[in-house]
Each structure stands twice: as C-alpha cells, then as structure tokens.
mmCIF file of C-alpha atoms in Angstrom:
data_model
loop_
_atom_site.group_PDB
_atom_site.id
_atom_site.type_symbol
_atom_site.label_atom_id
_atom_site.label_comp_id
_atom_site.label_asym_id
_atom_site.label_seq_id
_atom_site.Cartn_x
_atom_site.Cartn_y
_atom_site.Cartn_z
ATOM 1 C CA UNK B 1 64.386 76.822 114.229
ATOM 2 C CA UNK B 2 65.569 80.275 112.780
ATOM 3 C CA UNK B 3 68.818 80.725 113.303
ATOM 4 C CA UNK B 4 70.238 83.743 114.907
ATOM 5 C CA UNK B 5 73.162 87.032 113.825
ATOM 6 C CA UNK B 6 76.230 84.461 114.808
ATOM 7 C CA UNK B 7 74.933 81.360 112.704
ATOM 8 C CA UNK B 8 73.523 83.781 109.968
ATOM 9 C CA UNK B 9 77.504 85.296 109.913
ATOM 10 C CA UNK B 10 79.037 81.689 109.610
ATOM 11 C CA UNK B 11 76.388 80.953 107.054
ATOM 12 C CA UNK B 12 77.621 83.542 104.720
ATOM 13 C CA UNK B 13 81.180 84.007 105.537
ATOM 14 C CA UNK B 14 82.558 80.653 106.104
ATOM 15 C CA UNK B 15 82.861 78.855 103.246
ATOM 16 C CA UNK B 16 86.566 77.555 102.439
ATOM 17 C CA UNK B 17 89.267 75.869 103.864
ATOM 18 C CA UNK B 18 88.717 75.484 108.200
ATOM 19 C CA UNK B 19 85.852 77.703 107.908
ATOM 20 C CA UNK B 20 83.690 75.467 105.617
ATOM 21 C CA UNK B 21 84.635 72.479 107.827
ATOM 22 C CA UNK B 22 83.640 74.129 110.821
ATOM 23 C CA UNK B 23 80.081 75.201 108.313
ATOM 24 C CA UNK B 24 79.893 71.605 107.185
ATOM 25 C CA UNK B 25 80.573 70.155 110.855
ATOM 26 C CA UNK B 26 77.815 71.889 112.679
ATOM 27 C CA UNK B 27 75.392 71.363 110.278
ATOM 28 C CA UNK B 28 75.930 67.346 110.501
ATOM 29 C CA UNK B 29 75.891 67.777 114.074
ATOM 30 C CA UNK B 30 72.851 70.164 114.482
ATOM 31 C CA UNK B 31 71.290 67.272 111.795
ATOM 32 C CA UNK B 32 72.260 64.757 113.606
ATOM 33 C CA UNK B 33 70.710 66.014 116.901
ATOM 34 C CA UNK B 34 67.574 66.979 115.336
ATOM 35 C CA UNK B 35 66.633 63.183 114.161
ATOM 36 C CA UNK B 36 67.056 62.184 118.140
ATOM 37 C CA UNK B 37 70.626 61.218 118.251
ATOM 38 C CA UNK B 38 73.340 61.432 121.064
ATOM 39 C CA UNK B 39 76.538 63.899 121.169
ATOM 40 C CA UNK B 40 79.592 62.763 123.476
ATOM 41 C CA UNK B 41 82.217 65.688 124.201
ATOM 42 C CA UNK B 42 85.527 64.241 124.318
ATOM 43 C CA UNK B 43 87.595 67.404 125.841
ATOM 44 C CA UNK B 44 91.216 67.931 126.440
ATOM 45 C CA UNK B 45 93.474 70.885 126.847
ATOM 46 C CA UNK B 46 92.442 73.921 128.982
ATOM 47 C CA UNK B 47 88.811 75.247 127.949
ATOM 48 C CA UNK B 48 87.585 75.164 131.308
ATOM 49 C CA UNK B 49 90.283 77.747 132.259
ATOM 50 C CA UNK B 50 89.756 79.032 128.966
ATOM 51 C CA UNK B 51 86.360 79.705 130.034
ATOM 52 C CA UNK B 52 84.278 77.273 127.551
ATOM 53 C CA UNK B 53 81.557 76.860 129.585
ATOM 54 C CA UNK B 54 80.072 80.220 128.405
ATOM 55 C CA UNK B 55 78.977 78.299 125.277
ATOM 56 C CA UNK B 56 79.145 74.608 126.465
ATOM 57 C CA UNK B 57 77.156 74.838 129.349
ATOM 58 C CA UNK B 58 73.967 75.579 127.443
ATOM 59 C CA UNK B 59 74.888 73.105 125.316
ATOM 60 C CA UNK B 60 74.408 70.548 128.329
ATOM 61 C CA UNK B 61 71.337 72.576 129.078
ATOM 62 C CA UNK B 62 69.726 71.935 126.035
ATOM 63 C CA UNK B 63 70.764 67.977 125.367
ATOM 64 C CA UNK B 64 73.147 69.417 122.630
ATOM 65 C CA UNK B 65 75.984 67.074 124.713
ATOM 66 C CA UNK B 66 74.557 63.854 127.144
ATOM 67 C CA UNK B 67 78.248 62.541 127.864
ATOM 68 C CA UNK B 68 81.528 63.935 128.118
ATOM 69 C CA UNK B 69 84.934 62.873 128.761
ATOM 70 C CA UNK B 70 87.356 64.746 129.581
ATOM 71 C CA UNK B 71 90.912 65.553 130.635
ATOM 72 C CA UNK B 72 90.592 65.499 134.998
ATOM 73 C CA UNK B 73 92.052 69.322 134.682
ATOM 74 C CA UNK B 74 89.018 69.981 133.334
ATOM 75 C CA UNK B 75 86.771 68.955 135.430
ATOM 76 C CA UNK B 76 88.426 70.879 138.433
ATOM 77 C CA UNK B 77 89.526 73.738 136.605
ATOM 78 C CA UNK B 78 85.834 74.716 135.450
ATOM 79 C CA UNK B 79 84.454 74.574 139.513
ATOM 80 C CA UNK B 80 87.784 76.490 140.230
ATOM 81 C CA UNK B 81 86.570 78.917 137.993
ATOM 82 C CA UNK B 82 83.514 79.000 139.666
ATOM 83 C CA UNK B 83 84.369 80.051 142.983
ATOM 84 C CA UNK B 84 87.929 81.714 142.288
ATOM 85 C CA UNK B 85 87.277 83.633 138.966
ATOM 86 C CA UNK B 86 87.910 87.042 140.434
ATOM 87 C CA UNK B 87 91.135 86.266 141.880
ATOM 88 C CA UNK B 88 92.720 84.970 138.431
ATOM 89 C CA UNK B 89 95.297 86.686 137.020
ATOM 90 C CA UNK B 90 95.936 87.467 133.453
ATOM 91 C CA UNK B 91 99.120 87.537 131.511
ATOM 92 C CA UNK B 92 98.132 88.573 127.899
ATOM 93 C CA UNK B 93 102.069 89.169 127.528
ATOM 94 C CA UNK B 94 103.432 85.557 128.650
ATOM 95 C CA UNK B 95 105.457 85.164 125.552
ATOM 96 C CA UNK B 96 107.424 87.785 126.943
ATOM 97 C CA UNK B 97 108.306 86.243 130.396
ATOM 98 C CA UNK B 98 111.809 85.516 131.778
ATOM 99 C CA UNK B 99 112.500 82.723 134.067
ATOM 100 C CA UNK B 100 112.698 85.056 137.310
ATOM 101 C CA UNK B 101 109.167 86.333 135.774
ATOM 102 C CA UNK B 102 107.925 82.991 136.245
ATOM 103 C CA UNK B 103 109.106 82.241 139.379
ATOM 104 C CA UNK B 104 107.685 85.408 140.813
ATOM 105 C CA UNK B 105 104.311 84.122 139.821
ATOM 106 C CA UNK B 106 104.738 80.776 141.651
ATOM 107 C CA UNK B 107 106.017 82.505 144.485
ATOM 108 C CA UNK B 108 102.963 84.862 144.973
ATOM 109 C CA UNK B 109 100.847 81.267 144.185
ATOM 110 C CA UNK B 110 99.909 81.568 140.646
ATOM 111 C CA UNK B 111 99.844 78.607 138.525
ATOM 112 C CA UNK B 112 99.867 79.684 135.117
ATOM 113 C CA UNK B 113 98.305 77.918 132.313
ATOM 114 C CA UNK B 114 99.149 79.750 129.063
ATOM 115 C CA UNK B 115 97.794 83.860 129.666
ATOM 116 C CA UNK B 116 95.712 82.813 132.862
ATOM 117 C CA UNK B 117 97.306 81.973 135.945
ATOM 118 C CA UNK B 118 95.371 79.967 138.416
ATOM 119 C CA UNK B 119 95.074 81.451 141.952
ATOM 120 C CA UNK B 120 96.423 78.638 144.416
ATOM 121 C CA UNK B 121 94.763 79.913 147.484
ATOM 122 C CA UNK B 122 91.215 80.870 146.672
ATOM 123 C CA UNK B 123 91.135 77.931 143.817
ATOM 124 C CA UNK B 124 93.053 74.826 144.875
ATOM 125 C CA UNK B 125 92.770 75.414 148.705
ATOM 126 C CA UNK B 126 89.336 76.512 148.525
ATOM 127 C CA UNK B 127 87.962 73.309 147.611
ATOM 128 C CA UNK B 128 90.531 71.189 149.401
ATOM 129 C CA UNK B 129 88.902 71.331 152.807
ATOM 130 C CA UNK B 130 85.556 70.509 151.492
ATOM 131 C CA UNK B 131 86.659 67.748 148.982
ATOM 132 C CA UNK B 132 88.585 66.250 152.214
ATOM 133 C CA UNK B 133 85.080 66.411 154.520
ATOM 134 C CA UNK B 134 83.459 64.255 151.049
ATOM 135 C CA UNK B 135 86.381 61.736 151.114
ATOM 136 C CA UNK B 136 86.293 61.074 154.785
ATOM 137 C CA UNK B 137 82.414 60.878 155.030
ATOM 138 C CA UNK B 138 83.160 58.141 151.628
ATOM 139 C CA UNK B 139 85.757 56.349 154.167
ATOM 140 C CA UNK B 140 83.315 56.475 157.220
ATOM 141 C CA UNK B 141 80.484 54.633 154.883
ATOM 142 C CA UNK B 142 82.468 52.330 152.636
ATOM 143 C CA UNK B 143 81.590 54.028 149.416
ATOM 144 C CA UNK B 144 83.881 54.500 146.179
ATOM 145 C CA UNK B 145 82.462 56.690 143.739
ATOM 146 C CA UNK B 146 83.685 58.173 140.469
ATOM 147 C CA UNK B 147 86.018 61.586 140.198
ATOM 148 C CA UNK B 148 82.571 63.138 139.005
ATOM 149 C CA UNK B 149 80.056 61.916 141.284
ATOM 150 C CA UNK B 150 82.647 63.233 144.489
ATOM 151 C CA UNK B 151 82.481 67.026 142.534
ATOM 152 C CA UNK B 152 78.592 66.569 141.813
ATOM 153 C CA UNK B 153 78.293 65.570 145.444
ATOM 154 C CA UNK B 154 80.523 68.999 146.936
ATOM 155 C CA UNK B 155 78.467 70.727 144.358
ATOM 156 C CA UNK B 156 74.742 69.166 145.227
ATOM 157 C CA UNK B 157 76.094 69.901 149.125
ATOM 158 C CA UNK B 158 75.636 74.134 148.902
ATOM 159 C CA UNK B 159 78.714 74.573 150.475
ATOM 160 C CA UNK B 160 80.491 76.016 147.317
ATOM 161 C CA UNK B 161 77.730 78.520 146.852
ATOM 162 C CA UNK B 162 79.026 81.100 149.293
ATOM 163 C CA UNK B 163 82.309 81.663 147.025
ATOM 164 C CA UNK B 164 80.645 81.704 143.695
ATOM 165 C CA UNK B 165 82.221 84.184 141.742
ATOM 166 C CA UNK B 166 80.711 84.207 138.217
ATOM 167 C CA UNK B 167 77.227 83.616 137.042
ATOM 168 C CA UNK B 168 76.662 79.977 137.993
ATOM 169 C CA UNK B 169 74.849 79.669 134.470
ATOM 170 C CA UNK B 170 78.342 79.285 133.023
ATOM 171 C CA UNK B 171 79.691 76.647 134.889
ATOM 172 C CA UNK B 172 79.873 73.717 132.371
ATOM 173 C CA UNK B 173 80.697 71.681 135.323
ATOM 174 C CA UNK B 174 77.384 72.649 137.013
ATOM 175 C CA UNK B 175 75.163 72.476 134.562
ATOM 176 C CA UNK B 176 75.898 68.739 133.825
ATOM 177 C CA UNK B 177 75.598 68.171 137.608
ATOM 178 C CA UNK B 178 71.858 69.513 137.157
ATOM 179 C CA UNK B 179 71.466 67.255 133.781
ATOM 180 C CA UNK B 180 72.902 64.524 135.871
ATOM 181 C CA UNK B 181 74.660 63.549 133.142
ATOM 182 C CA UNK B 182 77.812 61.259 132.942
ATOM 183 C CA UNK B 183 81.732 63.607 132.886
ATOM 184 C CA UNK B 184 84.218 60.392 132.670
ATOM 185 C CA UNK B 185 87.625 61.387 133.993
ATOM 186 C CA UNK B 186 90.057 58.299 132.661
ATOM 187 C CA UNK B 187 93.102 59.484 133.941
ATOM 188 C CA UNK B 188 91.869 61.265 137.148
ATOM 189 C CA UNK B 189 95.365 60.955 138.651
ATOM 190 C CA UNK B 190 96.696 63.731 136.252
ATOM 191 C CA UNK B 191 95.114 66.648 138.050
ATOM 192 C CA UNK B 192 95.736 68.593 141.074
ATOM 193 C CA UNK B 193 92.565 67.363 142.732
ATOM 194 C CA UNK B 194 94.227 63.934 142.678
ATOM 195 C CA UNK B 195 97.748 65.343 143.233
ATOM 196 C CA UNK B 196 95.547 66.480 146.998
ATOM 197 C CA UNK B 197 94.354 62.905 147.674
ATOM 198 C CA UNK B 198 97.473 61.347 146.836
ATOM 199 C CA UNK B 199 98.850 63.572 149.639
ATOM 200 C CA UNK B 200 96.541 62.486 152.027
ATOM 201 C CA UNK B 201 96.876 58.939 151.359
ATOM 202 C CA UNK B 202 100.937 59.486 152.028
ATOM 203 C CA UNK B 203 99.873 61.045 155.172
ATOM 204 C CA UNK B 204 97.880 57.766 156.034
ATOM 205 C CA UNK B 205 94.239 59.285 155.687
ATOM 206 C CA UNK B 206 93.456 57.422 153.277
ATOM 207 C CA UNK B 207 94.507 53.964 151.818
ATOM 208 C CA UNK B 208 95.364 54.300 147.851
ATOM 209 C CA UNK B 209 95.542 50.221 147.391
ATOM 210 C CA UNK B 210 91.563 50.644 148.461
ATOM 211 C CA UNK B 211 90.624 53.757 146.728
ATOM 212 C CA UNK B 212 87.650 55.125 147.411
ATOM 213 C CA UNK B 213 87.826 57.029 143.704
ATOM 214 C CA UNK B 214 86.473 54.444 140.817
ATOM 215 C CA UNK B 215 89.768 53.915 138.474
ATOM 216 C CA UNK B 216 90.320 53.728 134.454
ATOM 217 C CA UNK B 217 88.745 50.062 134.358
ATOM 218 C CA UNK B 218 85.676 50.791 135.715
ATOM 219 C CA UNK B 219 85.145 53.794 134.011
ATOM 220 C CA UNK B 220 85.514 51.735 130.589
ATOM 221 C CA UNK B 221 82.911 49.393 132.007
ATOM 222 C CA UNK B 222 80.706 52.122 132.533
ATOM 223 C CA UNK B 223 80.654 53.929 129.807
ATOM 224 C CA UNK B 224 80.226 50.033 127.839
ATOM 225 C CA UNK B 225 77.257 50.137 129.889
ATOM 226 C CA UNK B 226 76.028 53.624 129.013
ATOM 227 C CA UNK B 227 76.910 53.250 125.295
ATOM 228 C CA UNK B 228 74.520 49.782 125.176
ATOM 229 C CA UNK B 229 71.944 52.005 126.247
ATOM 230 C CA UNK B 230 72.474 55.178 124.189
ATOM 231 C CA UNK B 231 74.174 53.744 120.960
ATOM 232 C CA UNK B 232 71.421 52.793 119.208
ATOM 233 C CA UNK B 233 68.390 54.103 117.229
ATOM 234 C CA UNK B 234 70.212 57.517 115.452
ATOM 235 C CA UNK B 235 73.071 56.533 117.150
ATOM 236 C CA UNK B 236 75.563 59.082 119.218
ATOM 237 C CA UNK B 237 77.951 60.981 117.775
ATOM 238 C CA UNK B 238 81.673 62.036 118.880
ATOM 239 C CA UNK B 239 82.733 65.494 119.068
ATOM 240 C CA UNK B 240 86.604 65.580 119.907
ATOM 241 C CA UNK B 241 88.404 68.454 121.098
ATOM 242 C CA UNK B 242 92.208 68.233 121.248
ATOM 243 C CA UNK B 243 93.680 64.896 121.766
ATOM 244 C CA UNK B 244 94.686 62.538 124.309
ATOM 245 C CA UNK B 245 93.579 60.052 126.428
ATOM 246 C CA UNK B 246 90.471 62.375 126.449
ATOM 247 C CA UNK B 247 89.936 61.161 123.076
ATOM 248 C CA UNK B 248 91.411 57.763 122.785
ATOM 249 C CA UNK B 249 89.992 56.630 125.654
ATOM 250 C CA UNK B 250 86.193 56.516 125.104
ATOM 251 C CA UNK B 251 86.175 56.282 121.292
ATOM 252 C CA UNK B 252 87.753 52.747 121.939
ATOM 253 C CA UNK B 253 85.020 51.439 123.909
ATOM 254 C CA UNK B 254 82.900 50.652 120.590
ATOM 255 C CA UNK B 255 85.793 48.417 118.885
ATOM 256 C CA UNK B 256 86.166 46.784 122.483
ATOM 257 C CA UNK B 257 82.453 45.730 122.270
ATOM 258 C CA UNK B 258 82.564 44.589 118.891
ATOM 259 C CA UNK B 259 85.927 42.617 118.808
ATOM 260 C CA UNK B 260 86.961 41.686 122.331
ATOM 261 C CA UNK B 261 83.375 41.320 123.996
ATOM 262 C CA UNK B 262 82.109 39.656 120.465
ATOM 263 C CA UNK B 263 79.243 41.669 120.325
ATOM 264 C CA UNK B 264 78.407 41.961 116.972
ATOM 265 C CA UNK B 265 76.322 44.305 115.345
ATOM 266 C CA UNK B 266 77.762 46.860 117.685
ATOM 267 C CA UNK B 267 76.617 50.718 116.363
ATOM 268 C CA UNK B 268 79.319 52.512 115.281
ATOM 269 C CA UNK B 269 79.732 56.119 116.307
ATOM 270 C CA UNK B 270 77.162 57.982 113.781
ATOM 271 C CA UNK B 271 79.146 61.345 113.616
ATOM 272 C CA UNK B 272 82.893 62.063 114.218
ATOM 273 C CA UNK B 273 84.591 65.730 114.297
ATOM 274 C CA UNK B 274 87.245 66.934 116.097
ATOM 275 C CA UNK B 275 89.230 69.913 116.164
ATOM 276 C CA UNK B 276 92.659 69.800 115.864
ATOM 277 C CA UNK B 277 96.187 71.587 116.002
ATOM 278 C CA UNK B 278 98.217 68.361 115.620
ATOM 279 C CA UNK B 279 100.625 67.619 112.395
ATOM 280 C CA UNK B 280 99.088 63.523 111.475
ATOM 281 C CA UNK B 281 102.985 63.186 109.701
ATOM 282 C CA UNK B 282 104.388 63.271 113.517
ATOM 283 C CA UNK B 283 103.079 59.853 114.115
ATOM 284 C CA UNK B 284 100.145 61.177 116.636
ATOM 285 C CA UNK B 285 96.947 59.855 117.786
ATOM 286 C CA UNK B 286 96.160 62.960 118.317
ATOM 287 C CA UNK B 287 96.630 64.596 114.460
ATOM 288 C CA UNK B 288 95.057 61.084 112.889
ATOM 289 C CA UNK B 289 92.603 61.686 110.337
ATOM 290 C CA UNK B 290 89.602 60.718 110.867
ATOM 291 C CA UNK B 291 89.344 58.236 108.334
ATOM 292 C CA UNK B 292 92.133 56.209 110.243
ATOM 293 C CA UNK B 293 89.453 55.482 112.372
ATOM 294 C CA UNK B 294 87.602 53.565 109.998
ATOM 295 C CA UNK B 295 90.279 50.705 110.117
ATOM 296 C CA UNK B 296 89.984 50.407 113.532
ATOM 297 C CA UNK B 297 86.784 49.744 113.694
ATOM 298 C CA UNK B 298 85.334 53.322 115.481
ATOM 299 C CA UNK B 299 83.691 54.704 112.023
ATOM 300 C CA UNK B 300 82.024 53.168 108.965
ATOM 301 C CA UNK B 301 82.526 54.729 105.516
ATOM 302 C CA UNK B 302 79.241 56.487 105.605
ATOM 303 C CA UNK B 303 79.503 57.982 109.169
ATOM 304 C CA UNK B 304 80.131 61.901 108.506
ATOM 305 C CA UNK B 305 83.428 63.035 109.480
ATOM 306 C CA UNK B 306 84.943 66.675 109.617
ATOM 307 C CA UNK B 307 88.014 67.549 111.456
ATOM 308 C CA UNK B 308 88.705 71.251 111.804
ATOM 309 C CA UNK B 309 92.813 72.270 111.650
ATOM 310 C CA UNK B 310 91.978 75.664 113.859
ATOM 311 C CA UNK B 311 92.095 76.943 117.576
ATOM 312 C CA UNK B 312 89.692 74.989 119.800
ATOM 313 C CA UNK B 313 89.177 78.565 122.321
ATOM 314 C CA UNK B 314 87.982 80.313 118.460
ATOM 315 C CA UNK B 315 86.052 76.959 116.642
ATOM 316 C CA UNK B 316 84.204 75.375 119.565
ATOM 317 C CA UNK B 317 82.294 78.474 120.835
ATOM 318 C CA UNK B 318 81.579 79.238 117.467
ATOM 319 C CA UNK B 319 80.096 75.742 115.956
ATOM 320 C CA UNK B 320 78.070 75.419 119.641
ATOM 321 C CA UNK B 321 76.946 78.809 118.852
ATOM 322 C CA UNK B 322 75.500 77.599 115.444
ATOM 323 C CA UNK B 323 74.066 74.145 117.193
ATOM 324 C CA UNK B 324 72.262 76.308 120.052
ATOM 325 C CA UNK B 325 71.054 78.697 117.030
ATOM 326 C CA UNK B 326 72.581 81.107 118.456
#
C-alpha cells in the first residue's frame, strides 16, 4: 500500500535518536500486521481525554489493534468525551495556576486533568443515570459482566446517542464496541465510574461482596483464554503506552501460562514497543527496558523491540498514522 504525505514526512525526516525509533517501530509493527499477526494496546495515562481516538479509533477499524487494555480512566473518559466534548474546558495556561485558581475550577465542577478539565455535570452525571438503569437491570437478572461489556451494553442501548457531541467516528471506545473486540480494565476500581458504584453499594443498592462487575482474576483468566486463541501462527504483538498496571498486567499473562500453568511451548509476544517518559535508573516497571523483559520470560532474543523516550499525545498519533498509511 502507498503510503501517504504524513508517513512519506516520517520517512524522510525521522531518522535519529526517538525519531528513528518511532521510524523503526512502525515499520516492525506495520510488518508485523501485514504477515497476519495480532496487536494488543496496552494504554495508560490520559489519551482518551487527550483525544487519541482521532487516530486510534481507525486503528480498531481497520484490525490495526484486536485487544486493548487499559487504565479504567480510559475507558470512561473516551465515552465522556463523546457526549460532553463541548462542555470541556481548556486551560492551555495550567502551569500558571494558584491554589484558589484550582479550587475555583472544582467549585464550578471541573475536574482537571493536565490543560483539559472534565465537565462534572454533562460528563460524569450524564452517564450516571443510565449506567445505574444497566446495573439494576444486571441485579434484576443475576448477571456479572465485565467493566467493558456494561459500557458496550449503555452504548449498543441508543440512549447515549442523543448527547453525542463529536463525530462518533472518533470515539475509540465506540469503535471497538462495533469490532466487538475485547478493552480489559484490571483495576476498574480506579476510575470514577467505579468511584459511582461504590457509592451505590454504600447506599445498599447494590452488594460489593457479590459484584455484579467481573474483578482482576477473571479478567487474567480471560485474556489466558483469548491469548490461547490469538497467540499463535505470527503471533500478537504488544504495543505499550505509558506504564502501569495497564502494562504489567496483561504482558504477564504469557509467563503465567508458561511457568505457573506449565504450558510449555507457550508463544511469546512477537513484537514489543512502548513509549515511554520514565527514567529505568528510578527502579520502575514502568521505565524497564525492554530487554528486561526477556528474563522474565515475556520476550525472546529475536522478538523486535523498540521503546520510544518521547510524548505519547506527539508519538502515538504519529506511528498509527504511518500503520493506517496515512
């Protein structure tokens, strides 16, 4: 496929230092895509509110990405987007706040998430009533589902159409719901969506020591389950943004197969990149290079491995951009 002005650019400009790993990255992963493999997305930080899904949801459209896993802001934040986008409120000057700036915003309900600020009302309370109608018709029939299958289901329902506020075509969030594809969410309690239920299981709603959302264990299990299915042939790669439990989380579950379950002749992941701001010499998980991996069973020395030292809002919409051909 010809590639288009953007790849063409990062063809002929990037070619040291972060920009050749970004070159060298999205070649091996538009490579490894061509010859039939898989792509997870491991995401943390805040590109849904940093508006990723301009680039990523065509990814997902096109089978660039058939799993991702991801920190539970963002799977909220990106269907907050959706329907609240117009009511956000920029701060391109937030280094410059004082502490009475700040509490101005919260007291005019804005949450504020590095230069965006998150509208309470239209985002947070917007979906609460309708997440609460899902959770209650899951209590009437006995069902426990998985923090993605309860937004697919609001989603798949209509309801959310009448406060759409951007082109639904950039809704990362929405386009996987259409793909039907997998968004694991290991540590859903960490969000505000969860922060809601928790409060209506205090006011007796609900009961949290039955939860009716799926929890860290049985997401493990199921993406065991989806990687026994997926892992073979050319394999499926792992493309890490940030760190985290986003990360750390599913990248485990090949070591797990191989060493705790015993089976051998697991496939290791068959690409690795992530981008990264981290310093490795802090001791992180986060900032490890990606040949630590290798020792713990997650990589073999052949498997191709870039990680890019850079801003994840400036690399990741460029290297999808080069994948999509853009």
């Amino acid at each position: 496929m010809a590639k288009g002005p953007v790849s063409q650019f990062i063809n002929h400009h990037f070619r040291h230092f972060n920009s050749a790993a970004l070159m060298d990255a999205a070649k091996a992963y538009d490579e490894h895509i061509n010859k039939g493999g898989k792509m997870m997305l491991a995401m943390a930080g805040a590109m849904s509110t940093a508006e990723l899904g301009l680039s990523l949801a065509e990814m997902i459209r096109q089978d660039k990405i058939s799993i991702v896993c991801c920190s539970a802001n963002n799977l909220e934040e990106d269907v907050m987007n959706l329907v609240a986008h117009n009511h956000y409120y920029r701060v391109p000057h937030y280094r410059d706040l004082t502490p009475e700036q700040e509490q101005e915003l919260l007291n005019n309900h804005y949450n504020r998430v590095t230069d965006t600020c998150i509208p309470e009302e239209e985002a947070f309370r917007r979906l609460e009533d309708h997440l609460v109608d899902i959770w209650n018709d899951m209590k009437a029939k006995g069902e426990r589902l998985f923090p993605w299958e309860v937004m697919y289901r609001l989603l798949r329902s209509g309801v959310l159409k009448q406060y759409y506020e951007i082109d639904p075509k950039d809704s990362w969030v929405l386009a996987a719901c259409e793909k039907n594809i997998p968004i694991l969410v290991p540590a859903w309690e960490d969000c505000t969506t969860a922060n809601i239920y928790t409060a209506h299981c205090i006011k007796g709603e609900f009961d949290a020591s039955k939860s009716m959302i799926k929890n860290g264990i049985e997401t493990m299990i199921f993406l065991t389950e989806w990687y026994k299915k997926n892992g073979g042939g050319q394999g499926c790669g792992f493309f890490q943004i940030g760190g985290g439990t986003a990360g750390d989380f599913p990248i485990c579950c090949v070591p797990m197969m191989e060493q705790d379950l015993g089976w051998k002749g697991t496939p290791l992941w068959a690409y690795f990149c992530q981008i990264s701001d981290c310093t490795t010499s802090y001791g992180s998980y986060s900032g490890a290079v990606p040949n630590e991996k290798i020792t713990w069973g997650k990589l073999s020395p052949t498997t191709p491995r870039f990680i890019i030292e850079s801003d994840a809002t400036i690399v990741a919409p460029l290297l999808f951009a080069y994948v999509l051909g853009w």
